[in-house]
Coordinates of N, CA and C in Angstrom, one line a residue:
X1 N 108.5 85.5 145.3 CA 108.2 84.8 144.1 C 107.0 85.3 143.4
X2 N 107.0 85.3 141.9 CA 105.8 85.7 141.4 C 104.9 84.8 141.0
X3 N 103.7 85.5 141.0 CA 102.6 84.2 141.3 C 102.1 83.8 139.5
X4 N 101.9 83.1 139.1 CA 101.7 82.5 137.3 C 100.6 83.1 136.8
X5 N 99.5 83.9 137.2 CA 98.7 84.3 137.1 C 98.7 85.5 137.2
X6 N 99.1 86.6 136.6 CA 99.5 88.3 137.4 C 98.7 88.5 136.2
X7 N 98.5 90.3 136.7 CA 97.9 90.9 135.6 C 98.8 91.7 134.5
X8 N 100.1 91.0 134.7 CA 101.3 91.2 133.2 C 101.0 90.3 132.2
X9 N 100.7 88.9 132.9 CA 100.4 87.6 132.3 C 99.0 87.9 131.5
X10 N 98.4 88.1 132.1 CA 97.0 88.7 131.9 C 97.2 89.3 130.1
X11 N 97.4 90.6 130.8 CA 97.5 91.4 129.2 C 98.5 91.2 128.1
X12 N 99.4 90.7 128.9 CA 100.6 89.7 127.8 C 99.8 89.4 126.8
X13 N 99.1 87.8 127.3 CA 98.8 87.3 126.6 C 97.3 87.7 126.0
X14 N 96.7 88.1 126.5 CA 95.4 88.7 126.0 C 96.0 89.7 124.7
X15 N 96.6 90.3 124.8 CA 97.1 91.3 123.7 C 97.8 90.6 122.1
X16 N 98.5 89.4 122.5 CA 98.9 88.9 121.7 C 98.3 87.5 121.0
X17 N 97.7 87.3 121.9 CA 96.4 86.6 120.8 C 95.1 87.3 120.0
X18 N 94.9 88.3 120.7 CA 94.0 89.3 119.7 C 94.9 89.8 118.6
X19 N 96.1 90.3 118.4 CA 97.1 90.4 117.5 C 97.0 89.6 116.5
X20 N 97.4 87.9 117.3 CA 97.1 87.0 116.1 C 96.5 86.6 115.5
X21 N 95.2 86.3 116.0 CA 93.9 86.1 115.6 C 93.9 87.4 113.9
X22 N 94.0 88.4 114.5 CA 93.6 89.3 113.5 C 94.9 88.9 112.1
X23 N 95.8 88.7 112.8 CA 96.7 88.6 111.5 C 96.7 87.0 110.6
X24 N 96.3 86.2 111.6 CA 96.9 85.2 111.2 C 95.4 83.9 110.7
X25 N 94.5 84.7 110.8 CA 92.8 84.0 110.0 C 92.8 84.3 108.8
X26 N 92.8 85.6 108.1 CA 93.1 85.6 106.8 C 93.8 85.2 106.2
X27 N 95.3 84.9 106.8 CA 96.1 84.2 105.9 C 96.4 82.8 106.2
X28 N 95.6 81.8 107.4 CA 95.5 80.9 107.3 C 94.4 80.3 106.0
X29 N 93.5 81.2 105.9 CA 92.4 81.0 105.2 C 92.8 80.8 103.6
X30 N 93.4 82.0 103.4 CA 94.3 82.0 102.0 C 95.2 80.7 101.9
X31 N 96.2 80.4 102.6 CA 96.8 79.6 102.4 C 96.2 77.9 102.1
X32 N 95.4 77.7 103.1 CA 94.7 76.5 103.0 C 92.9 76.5 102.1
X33 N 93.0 77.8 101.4 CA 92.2 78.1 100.6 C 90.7 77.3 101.5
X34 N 90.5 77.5 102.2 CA 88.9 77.4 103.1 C 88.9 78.4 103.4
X35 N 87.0 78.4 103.8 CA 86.5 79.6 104.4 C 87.3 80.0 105.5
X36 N 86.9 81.9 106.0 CA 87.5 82.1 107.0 C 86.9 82.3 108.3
X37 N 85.3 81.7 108.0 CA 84.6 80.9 109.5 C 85.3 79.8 109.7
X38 N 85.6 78.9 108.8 CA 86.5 77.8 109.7 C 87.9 78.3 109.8
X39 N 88.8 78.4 109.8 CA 90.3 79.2 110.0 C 89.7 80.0 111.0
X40 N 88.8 81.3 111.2 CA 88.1 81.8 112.0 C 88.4 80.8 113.5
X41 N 87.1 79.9 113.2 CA 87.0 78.9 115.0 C 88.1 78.7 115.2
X42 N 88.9 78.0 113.8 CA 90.5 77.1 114.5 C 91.5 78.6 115.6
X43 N 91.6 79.5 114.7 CA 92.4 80.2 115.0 C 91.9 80.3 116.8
X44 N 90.6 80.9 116.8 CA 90.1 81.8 118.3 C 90.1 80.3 119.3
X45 N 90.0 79.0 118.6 CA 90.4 77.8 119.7 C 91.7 77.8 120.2
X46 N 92.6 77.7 118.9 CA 94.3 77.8 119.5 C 94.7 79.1 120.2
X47 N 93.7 80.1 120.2 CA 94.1 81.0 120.7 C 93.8 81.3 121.9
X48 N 93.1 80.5 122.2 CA 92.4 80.4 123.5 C 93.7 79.2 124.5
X49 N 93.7 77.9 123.5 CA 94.7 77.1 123.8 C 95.8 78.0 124.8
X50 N 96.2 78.8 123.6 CA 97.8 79.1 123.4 C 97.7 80.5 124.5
X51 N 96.6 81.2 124.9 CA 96.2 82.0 126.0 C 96.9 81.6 127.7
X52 N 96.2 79.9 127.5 CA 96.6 79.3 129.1 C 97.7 78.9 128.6
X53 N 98.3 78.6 127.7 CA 100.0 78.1 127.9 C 100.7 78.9 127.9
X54 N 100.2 80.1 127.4 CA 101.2 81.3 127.5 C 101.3 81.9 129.4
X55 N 100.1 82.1 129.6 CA 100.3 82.0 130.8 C 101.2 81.0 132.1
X56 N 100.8 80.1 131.3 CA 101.5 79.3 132.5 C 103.2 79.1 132.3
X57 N 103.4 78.8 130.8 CA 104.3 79.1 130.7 C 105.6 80.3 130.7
X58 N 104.8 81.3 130.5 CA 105.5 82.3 130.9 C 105.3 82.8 132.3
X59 N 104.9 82.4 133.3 CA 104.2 82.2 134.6 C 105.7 81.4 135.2
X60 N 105.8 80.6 135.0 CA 106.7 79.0 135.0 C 108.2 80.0 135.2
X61 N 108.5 80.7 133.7 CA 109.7 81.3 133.6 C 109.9 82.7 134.2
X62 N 108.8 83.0 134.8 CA 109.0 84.3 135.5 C 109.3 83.8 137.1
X63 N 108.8 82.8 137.1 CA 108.9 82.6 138.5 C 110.4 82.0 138.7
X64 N 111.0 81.5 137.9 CA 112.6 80.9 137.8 C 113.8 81.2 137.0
X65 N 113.3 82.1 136.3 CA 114.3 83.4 135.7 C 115.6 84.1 136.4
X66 N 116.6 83.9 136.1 CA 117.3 84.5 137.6 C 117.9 86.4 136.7
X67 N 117.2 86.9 135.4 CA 117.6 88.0 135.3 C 116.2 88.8 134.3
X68 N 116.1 90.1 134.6 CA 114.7 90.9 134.2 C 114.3 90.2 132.3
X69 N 113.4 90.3 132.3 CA 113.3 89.9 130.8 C 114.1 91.1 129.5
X70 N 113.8 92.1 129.8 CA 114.0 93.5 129.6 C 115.7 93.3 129.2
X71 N 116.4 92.5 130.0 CA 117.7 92.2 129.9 C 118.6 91.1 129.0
X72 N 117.3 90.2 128.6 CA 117.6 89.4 128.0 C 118.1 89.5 126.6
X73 N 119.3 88.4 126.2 CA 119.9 88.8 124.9 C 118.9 88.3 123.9
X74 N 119.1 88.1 122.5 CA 118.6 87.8 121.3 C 118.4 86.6 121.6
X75 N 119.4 85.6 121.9 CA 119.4 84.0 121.8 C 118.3 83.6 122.9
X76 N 118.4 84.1 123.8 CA 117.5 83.5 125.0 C 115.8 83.8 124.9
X77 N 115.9 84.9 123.9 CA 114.4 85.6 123.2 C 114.1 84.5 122.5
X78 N 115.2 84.1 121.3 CA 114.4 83.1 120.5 C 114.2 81.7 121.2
X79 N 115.3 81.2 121.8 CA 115.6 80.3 122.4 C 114.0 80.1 123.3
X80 N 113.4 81.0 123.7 CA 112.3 80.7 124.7 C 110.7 81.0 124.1
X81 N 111.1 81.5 122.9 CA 110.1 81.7 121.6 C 110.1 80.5 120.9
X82 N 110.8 79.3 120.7 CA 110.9 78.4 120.3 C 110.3 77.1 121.1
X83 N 110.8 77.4 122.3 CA 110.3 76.5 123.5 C 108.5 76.5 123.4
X84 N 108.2 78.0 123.6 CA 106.7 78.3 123.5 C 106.3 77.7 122.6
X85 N 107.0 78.2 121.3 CA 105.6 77.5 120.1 C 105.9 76.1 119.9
X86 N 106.7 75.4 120.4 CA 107.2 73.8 120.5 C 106.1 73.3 121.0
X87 N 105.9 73.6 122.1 CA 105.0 73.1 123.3 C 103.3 73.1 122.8
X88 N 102.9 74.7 122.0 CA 101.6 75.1 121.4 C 101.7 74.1 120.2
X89 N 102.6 73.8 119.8 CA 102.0 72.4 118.1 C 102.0 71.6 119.1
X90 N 102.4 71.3 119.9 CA 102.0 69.7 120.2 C 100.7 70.1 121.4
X91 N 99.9 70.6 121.7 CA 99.2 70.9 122.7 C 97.7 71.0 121.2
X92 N 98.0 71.9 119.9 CA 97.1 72.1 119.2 C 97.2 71.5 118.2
X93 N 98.0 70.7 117.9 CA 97.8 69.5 116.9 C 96.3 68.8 116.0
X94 N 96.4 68.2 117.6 CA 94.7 67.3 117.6 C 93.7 68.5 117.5
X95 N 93.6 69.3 117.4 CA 92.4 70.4 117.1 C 92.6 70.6 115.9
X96 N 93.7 70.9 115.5 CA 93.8 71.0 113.8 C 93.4 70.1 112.8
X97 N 93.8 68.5 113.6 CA 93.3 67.5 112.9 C 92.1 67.6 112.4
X98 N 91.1 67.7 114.0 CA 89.9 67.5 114.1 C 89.3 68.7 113.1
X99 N 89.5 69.7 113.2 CA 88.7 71.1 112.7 C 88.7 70.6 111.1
X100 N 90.0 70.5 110.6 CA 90.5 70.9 109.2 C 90.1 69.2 108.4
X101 N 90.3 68.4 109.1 CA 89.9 66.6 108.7 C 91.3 66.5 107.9
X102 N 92.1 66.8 108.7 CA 94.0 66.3 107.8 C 94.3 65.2 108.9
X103 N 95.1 64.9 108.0 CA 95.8 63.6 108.4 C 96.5 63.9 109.8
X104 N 97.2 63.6 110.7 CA 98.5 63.6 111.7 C 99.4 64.4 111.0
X105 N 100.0 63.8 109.8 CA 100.9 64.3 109.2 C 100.9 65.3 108.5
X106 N 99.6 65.7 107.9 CA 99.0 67.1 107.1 C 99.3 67.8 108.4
X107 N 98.6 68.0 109.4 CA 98.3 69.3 110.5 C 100.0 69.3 111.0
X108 N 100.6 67.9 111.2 CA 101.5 68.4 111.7 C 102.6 69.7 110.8
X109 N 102.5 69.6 109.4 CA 103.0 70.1 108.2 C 102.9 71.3 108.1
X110 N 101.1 71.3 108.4 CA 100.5 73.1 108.9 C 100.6 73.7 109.9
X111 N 101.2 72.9 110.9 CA 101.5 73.5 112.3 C 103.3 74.3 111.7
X112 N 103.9 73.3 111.0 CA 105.4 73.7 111.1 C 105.5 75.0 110.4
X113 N 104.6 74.8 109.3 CA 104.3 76.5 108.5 C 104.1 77.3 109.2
X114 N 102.9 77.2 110.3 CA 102.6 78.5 110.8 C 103.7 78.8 112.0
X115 N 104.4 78.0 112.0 CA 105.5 77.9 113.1 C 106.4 79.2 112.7
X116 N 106.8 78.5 110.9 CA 107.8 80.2 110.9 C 107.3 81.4 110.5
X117 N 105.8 81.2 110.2 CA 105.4 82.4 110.6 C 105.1 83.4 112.0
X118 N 104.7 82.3 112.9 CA 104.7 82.9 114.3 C 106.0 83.2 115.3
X119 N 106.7 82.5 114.8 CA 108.5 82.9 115.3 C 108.5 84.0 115.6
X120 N 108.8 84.4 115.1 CA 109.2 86.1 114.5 C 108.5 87.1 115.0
X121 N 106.8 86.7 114.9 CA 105.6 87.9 115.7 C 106.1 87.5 116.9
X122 N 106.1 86.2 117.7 CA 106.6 85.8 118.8 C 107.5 86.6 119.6
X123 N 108.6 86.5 119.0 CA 109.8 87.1 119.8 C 109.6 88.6 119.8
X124 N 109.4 89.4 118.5 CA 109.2 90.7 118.3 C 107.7 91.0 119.1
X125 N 106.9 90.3 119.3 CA 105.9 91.1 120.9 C 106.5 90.7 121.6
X126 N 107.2 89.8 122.2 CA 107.7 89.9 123.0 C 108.8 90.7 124.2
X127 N 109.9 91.3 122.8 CA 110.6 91.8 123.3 C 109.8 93.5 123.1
X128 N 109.0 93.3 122.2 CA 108.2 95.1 122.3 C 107.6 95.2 123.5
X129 N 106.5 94.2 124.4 CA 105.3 94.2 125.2 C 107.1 94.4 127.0
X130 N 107.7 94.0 126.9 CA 108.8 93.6 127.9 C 109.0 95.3 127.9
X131 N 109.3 96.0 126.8 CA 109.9 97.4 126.9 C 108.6 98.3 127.4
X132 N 107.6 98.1 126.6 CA 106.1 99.2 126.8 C 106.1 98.5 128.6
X133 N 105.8 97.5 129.0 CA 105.6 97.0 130.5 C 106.7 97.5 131.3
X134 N 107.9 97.7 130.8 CA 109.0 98.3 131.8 C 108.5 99.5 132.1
X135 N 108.3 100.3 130.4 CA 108.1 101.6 131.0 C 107.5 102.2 131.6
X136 N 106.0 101.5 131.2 CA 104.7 101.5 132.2 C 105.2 101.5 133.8
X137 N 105.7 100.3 134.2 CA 106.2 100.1 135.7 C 107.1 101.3 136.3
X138 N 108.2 101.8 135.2 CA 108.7 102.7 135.7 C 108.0 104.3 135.8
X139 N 107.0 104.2 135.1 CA 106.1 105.3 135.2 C 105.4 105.6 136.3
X140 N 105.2 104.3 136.7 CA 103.9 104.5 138.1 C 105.2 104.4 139.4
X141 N 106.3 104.0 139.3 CA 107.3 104.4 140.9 C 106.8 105.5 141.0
X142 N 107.2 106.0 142.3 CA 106.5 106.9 143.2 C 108.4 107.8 143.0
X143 N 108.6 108.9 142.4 CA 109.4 109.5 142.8 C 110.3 109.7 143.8
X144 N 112.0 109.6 143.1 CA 112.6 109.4 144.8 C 112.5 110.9 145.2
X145 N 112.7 111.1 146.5 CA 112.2 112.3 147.3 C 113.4 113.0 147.3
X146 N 114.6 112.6 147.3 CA 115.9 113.5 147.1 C 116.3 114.1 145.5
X147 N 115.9 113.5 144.6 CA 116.0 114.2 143.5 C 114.9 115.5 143.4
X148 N 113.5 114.7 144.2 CA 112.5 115.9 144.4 C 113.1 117.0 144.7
X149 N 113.8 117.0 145.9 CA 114.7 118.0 147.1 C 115.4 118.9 146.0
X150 N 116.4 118.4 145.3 CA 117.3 118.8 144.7 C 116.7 120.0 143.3
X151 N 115.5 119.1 143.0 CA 114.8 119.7 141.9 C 114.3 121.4 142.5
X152 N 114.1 121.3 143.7 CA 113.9 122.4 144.1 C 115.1 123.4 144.5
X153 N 115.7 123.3 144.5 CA 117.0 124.0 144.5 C 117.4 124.8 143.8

């Protein structure tokens, strides 16, 4: 069984919240026309948030997955890209509230926006970081010793 905490989970998610952060402060900022020291904190708070849910939740699904991610179709990409960012609005809601001073119903409004903006980076690192990590893994096997054999021949 794999343990929720690995160093895939690790750079997973470390990689793709520095990603977002960078992409997604300036155009929160723009959009909600405030500075981008506040969008700034919100962002690197939810991203911090959305750091341990990513882990655990992708921790969660690795450990009860019954096929490689690498293998997975489209539907089950978005299907589990959907699940994630489900989980991250309602976990960063009340931060939004508090940061931005919106209603329940405002942040919930700006959560749904940035929702279909994050969709999409979502699944597409996802299924990019799944291929670069395969390859990686298959780079460091240790060569089988009968192709070696053969290679010499």
């Amino acid at each position: 069984m794999k343990t929720i905490l690995s160093k895939e989970r690790i750079i997973h998610a470390t990689g793709f919240e520095a990603i977002a952060i960078l992409l997604f402060t300036p155009l929160m900022a723009w959009t909600l026309k405030t500075e981008v020291a506040t969008t700034g904190a919100l962002t690197v708070m939810m991203s911090l948030l959305a750091m341990l849910w990513n882990m655990v939740y992708n921790g969660l699904i690795d450990r009860y997955r019954t096929t490689e991610r690498q293998h997975w179709r489209f539907r089950v990409r978005l299907l589990h890209g959907v699940a994630f960012e489900a989980g991250l609005v309602v976990i960063c809601l009340p931060l939004a509230v508090w940061m931005l001073d919106l209603t329940l119903l405002q942040a919930f409004f700006m959560e749904l926006a940035f929702f279909v903006f994050i969709l999409p980076y979502t699944v597409l690192y996802n299924w990019g970081f799944d291929k670069a990590w395969r390859r990686w893994q298959d780079s460091k096997e240790p060569a089988d010793s009968a192709a070696l054999f053969s290679l010499r021949e």
